[in-house]
Coordinates of C-alpha atoms in Angstrom, one line a residue:
M1 CA -0.3 0.0 0.2
K2 CA 2.9 2.2 0.6
L3 CA 3.9 1.9 -3.0
F4 CA 0.4 3.3 -4.2
S5 CA 1.6 7.2 -3.4
Q6 CA -0.7 8.7 -6.2
Y7 CA -3.4 7.8 -4.0
H8 CA -2.3 8.5 -0.5
D9 CA -3.5 12.3 -0.3
K10 CA -6.7 11.5 -1.9
R11 CA -9.7 11.3 0.4
M12 CA -10.6 7.5 0.8
L13 CA -13.1 5.6 2.6
V14 CA -11.2 3.2 4.4
S15 CA -13.1 -0.6 5.3
G16 CA -11.6 -3.1 7.9
Q17 CA -11.5 -3.6 11.7
G18 CA -9.6 -2.4 14.6
P19 CA -8.0 1.3 14.4
V20 CA -8.4 1.6 10.2
M21 CA -8.0 4.9 10.6
E22 CA -4.6 4.9 11.9
N23 CA -3.2 1.4 10.1
A24 CA -4.6 3.4 6.9
Q25 CA -2.5 6.1 8.0
A26 CA 0.9 4.6 9.1
L27 CA 0.5 3.2 5.1
G28 CA 0.5 7.2 4.2
F29 CA -3.0 7.6 3.4
Q30 CA -3.6 11.1 5.2
N31 CA -7.1 11.5 4.2
V32 CA -9.2 8.8 5.5
V33 CA -12.9 8.3 6.1
T34 CA -14.0 5.6 8.0
V35 CA -17.4 3.8 7.0
D36 CA -19.0 4.1 10.3
E37 CA -18.1 8.0 10.5
L38 CA -19.7 8.0 6.9
R39 CA -22.5 5.8 8.4
M40 CA -23.5 8.9 11.0
A41 CA -23.0 11.6 8.2
F42 CA -25.4 9.7 6.0
P43 CA -27.4 7.3 8.5
V44 CA -29.9 6.8 5.9
L45 CA -28.1 5.5 4.3
D46 CA -27.7 1.7 6.7
M47 CA -31.0 0.7 6.8
V48 CA -30.6 -3.3 7.1
D49 CA -30.7 -3.4 11.3
L50 CA -33.8 -2.3 11.8
E51 CA -32.8 -0.9 15.5
R52 CA -30.1 0.8 13.8
R53 CA -32.3 2.7 11.2
P54 CA -32.8 6.3 11.7
K55 CA -36.2 7.4 13.8
T56 CA -36.3 10.4 12.3
T57 CA -35.6 11.7 8.6
P58 CA -32.7 13.7 9.3
L59 CA -31.6 16.8 6.6
L60 CA -29.5 15.7 3.5
R61 CA -25.9 17.0 4.3
N62 CA -23.9 18.8 1.3
D63 CA -20.8 19.6 3.5
F64 CA -19.7 16.5 3.2
P65 CA -16.5 16.4 0.8
A66 CA -16.4 14.3 -1.6
I67 CA -14.8 10.4 -1.7
E68 CA -11.9 10.0 -3.9
G69 CA -10.9 6.1 -3.6
V70 CA -11.9 3.0 -1.3
L71 CA -9.5 1.4 1.2
L72 CA -10.4 -2.3 1.7
L73 CA -7.9 -3.4 5.0
G74 CA -9.6 -6.6 5.7
E75 CA -13.0 -7.7 6.6
P76 CA -14.9 -5.4 8.4
I77 CA -17.4 -6.6 11.6
R78 CA -20.7 -5.2 9.6
W79 CA -20.2 -6.5 6.2
E80 CA -24.3 -5.9 5.1
T81 CA -23.4 -1.9 6.5
S82 CA -20.2 -1.9 4.5
L83 CA -21.4 -3.6 1.2
Q84 CA -24.3 -0.7 1.4
L85 CA -21.7 2.4 2.4
I86 CA -19.1 1.0 -0.3
M87 CA -21.9 0.7 -3.3
D88 CA -23.4 4.2 -2.2
V89 CA -19.9 5.8 -2.7
L90 CA -19.2 3.9 -6.0
L91 CA -22.3 4.3 -7.5
S92 CA -22.1 8.1 -6.6
N93 CA -18.5 8.6 -7.9
G94 CA -18.1 9.4 -4.2
N95 CA -21.2 11.8 -2.6
P96 CA -23.5 8.9 -1.1
G97 CA -25.7 12.1 -0.2
T98 CA -26.7 12.0 -3.4
G99 CA -28.0 10.7 -7.0
L100 CA -26.9 9.8 -10.5
A101 CA -29.2 8.7 -13.4
T102 CA -26.1 6.6 -15.0
A103 CA -23.6 4.6 -12.4
P104 CA -20.0 5.7 -13.1
Y105 CA -17.9 3.8 -15.0
P106 CA -15.0 3.1 -14.4
H107 CA -15.6 3.9 -11.0
L108 CA -13.4 5.5 -8.6
P109 CA -10.3 3.1 -7.4
V110 CA -10.3 0.6 -5.1
L111 CA -7.0 -0.9 -3.1
A112 CA -7.2 -3.7 -1.4
S113 CA -5.4 -6.2 0.4
N114 CA -6.1 -9.8 2.3
V115 CA -7.2 -11.5 -0.7
D116 CA -7.4 -14.6 1.0
L117 CA -10.8 -16.6 1.1
L118 CA -10.5 -18.6 4.1
W119 CA -8.2 -19.3 6.9
M120 CA -7.5 -20.8 10.0
A121 CA -8.9 -20.7 13.2
E122 CA -9.4 -22.5 16.2
A123 CA -12.5 -23.8 14.6
K124 CA -12.3 -27.8 12.8
M125 CA -13.4 -25.9 9.3
P126 CA -11.4 -23.0 8.1
R127 CA -13.2 -19.3 8.6
F128 CA -14.2 -16.5 6.3
G129 CA -11.6 -14.5 4.8
H130 CA -11.3 -10.5 3.4
G131 CA -11.2 -12.7 0.0
T132 CA -15.3 -13.4 1.2
F133 CA -16.2 -9.7 1.7
L134 CA -14.2 -9.0 -1.9
L135 CA -15.7 -11.4 -3.0
C136 CA -19.8 -10.2 -1.8
L137 CA -18.6 -6.7 -3.7
E138 CA -18.3 -7.6 -6.2
T139 CA -21.4 -10.3 -7.2
I140 CA -22.9 -7.3 -5.8
Y141 CA -21.7 -4.6 -8.1
Q142 CA -22.4 -6.7 -10.9
K143 CA -25.0 -7.7 -10.7
V144 CA -26.2 -3.6 -10.4
T145 CA -24.2 -2.4 -12.7
G146 CA -24.4 -5.6 -14.9
K147 CA -19.8 -4.3 -15.0
E148 CA -17.3 -5.6 -13.1
L149 CA -15.7 -4.1 -10.2
R150 CA -11.8 -3.0 -10.9
Y151 CA -8.5 -2.6 -8.6
E152 CA -6.5 -0.6 -9.5
G153 CA -4.0 -2.5 -6.4
L154 CA -4.5 -6.1 -4.7
M155 CA -1.9 -6.6 -2.4
G156 CA -0.9 -9.3 -0.1
K157 CA -0.5 -13.1 -1.6
P158 CA -0.8 -14.1 -4.3
S159 CA -0.4 -10.9 -6.0
I160 CA 3.3 -10.4 -7.6
L161 CA 4.1 -6.8 -5.9
T162 CA 3.4 -8.7 -2.3
Y163 CA 6.4 -10.3 -3.1
Q164 CA 8.0 -7.7 -5.2
Y165 CA 7.8 -6.0 -2.2
A166 CA 8.8 -9.1 0.1
E167 CA 11.8 -9.4 -1.7
D168 CA 13.1 -5.6 -2.1
L169 CA 13.0 -5.7 1.9
I170 CA 15.2 -9.0 1.5
R171 CA 17.6 -7.5 0.0
Q172 CA 17.8 -4.4 2.3
Q173 CA 18.4 -6.3 5.3
A174 CA 20.9 -8.4 3.5
E175 CA 22.4 -4.8 2.4
R176 CA 22.5 -3.4 5.7
R177 CA 24.9 -6.7 6.9
G178 CA 27.1 -5.9 4.0
W179 CA 26.9 -8.8 1.3
A180 CA 28.6 -8.1 -1.6
A181 CA 26.8 -11.6 -3.4
P182 CA 23.6 -11.0 -4.9
I183 CA 20.6 -13.4 -3.6
Q184 CA 19.2 -15.7 -6.2
K185 CA 17.2 -18.4 -4.4
L186 CA 14.1 -17.1 -2.1
Y187 CA 12.2 -20.0 -0.2
A188 CA 8.0 -19.3 0.8
V189 CA 7.0 -21.0 3.3
G190 CA 3.1 -20.8 4.4
D191 CA 0.3 -23.1 5.3
N192 CA -2.5 -22.1 2.6
P193 CA -1.8 -23.8 -1.0
M194 CA -4.2 -21.2 -2.3
S195 CA -2.3 -18.3 -1.9
D196 CA 1.4 -19.0 0.1
V197 CA 1.9 -22.2 -2.6
Y198 CA -0.1 -20.3 -5.5
G199 CA 1.4 -16.7 -4.9
A200 CA 5.1 -18.5 -4.5
N201 CA 5.0 -20.4 -7.6
L202 CA 3.4 -17.5 -9.6
F203 CA 6.2 -15.2 -8.2
H204 CA 8.6 -18.1 -9.5
Q205 CA 6.9 -18.1 -12.9
Y206 CA 6.8 -14.3 -13.1
L207 CA 10.5 -14.1 -12.5
Q208 CA 11.3 -17.0 -15.3
M209 CA 9.3 -14.9 -17.7
E210 CA 11.2 -11.4 -17.0
K211 CA 14.2 -13.4 -18.1
R212 CA 12.8 -13.1 -21.8
G213 CA 10.8 -9.8 -21.1
R214 CA 7.8 -11.2 -21.3
A215 CA 6.7 -10.3 -17.4
E216 CA 3.9 -7.9 -18.2
E217 CA 1.7 -11.0 -20.1
L218 CA 1.6 -12.3 -16.0
V219 CA 0.6 -9.8 -13.7
A220 CA -2.5 -9.2 -12.0
G221 CA -3.3 -7.1 -9.4
G222 CA -0.8 -4.3 -9.8
L223 CA 3.5 -4.2 -10.3
W224 CA 6.1 -2.3 -9.2
K225 CA 8.7 -0.9 -11.4
Q226 CA 11.6 -2.2 -9.0
R227 CA 15.4 -1.6 -9.6
P228 CA 16.1 -5.2 -12.2
S229 CA 16.3 -8.2 -9.5
A230 CA 18.9 -10.2 -9.1
T231 CA 16.5 -13.4 -8.3
Q232 CA 16.6 -16.4 -10.2
S233 CA 14.4 -18.3 -8.4
C234 CA 11.3 -18.8 -5.4
A235 CA 10.8 -21.5 -4.1
S236 CA 7.7 -22.4 -2.5
I237 CA 7.3 -24.9 1.1
L238 CA 4.4 -26.2 2.5
V239 CA 3.2 -27.1 6.1
C240 CA 0.6 -29.2 7.1
T241 CA -0.8 -27.0 10.3
G242 CA -3.1 -24.8 9.1
V243 CA -5.1 -24.4 6.0
Y244 CA -4.0 -27.2 4.7
S245 CA -3.0 -30.7 6.5
P246 CA -2.8 -34.5 5.0
Q247 CA -5.1 -36.3 7.1
K248 CA -7.7 -33.8 6.5
P249 CA -10.0 -34.7 3.2
G250 CA -11.8 -31.3 3.4
S251 CA -8.5 -28.8 3.9
M252 CA -6.8 -27.0 0.5
G253 CA -4.5 -30.0 -0.5
P254 CA -3.5 -31.1 -3.8
A255 CA -6.3 -33.0 -5.5
H256 CA -6.6 -36.6 -4.4
G257 CA -7.8 -39.3 -7.0
G258 CA -7.2 -36.6 -9.8
A259 CA -9.9 -34.3 -9.1
E260 CA -9.5 -31.1 -9.7
P261 CA -9.8 -29.0 -6.9
P262 CA -12.3 -25.9 -6.4
F263 CA -10.2 -22.6 -7.1
H264 CA -10.3 -20.6 -4.1
G265 CA -8.4 -17.9 -5.2
H266 CA -9.0 -14.4 -6.3
R267 CA -11.3 -12.9 -9.4
D268 CA -8.3 -11.5 -11.1
F269 CA -5.7 -14.6 -10.6
N270 CA -6.4 -17.2 -13.1
F271 CA -6.7 -20.8 -12.2
S272 CA -3.5 -22.6 -12.9
P273 CA -3.7 -26.4 -11.1
G274 CA -0.2 -26.6 -11.0
L275 CA 0.7 -23.3 -9.2
M276 CA -0.6 -25.1 -6.2
E277 CA 1.6 -27.7 -6.5
A278 CA 4.4 -27.4 -3.3
S279 CA 8.2 -27.7 -4.3
H280 CA 8.3 -29.1 -1.2
V281 CA 5.6 -30.7 1.9
V282 CA 7.1 -30.3 5.2
N283 CA 5.2 -31.0 9.1
D284 CA 5.8 -27.6 10.4
V285 CA 7.7 -24.0 10.5
N286 CA 10.8 -25.7 11.8
E287 CA 11.6 -28.6 9.2
A288 CA 10.5 -25.9 6.9
V289 CA 13.7 -23.7 7.9
Q290 CA 16.0 -27.0 8.4
L291 CA 14.9 -28.1 4.9
V292 CA 16.4 -24.8 3.4
F293 CA 19.3 -25.3 5.4
H294 CA 19.8 -28.9 3.7
Q295 CA 18.8 -27.2 0.4
E296 CA 21.4 -24.6 0.5
G297 CA 24.6 -26.8 2.2
W298 CA 24.5 -25.4 5.5
T299 CA 25.0 -27.1 8.6
L300 CA 22.6 -26.5 11.4

């Protein structure tokens, strides 16, 4: 998100939970409005919960500055409120207190992070992630307008942009330690085949295509014009302590019996079953670290 400086001075509606305003400001966005602030300014917009509907009709405001973009940091608490108000902003071109005869298209810029459909918590089955919320928003926008919701940037795994950023942070760490030799091989460890493994393999594919000058063909969700990369490869290591477990028939692992697994990735990332196949499968992070040491010929 820090890389999208062209939006840092725009008035952005921010969705998520926790200290979303502080989080957005820490990323560089200096003019943000929360969903709750927008709801308080226009109470008639939030009508699903009967208990929260205004008891009287408030006066329409005409002093609320227009919103210039939408920032989706993570899943919110009240999905119906956030979905409704984000749609109002997009359909009104940033002026939710008014109405437009025709919804503008292209719509206001939308930036989103954390696109996992599911994630693993204490429950026996995976829980909804922010990707599920994005799927709801995309479906509603498509149904209402007949057009596709577009993103100026998708951050988080499996976006190539995220791996570029991680690669740059690793390069900076190496420079601070005075390591002269460039880092040529990366290892990505995770428990989710659709985000961790898919993203690492997609980044590896990007690195190979970059050598041939064809990397732009592969990109979804934005690309960072960074300095030329010395990285040659990225190996994916899948651990069995989260979303994926070889003992769980319903886990998000490689297909059994030749059946193609359902695509749990984001709409803007084309499904390729081969990208969900990890370079290595280990029990946990400790084994992953040992594997890397072994692969690199280092002694523990």
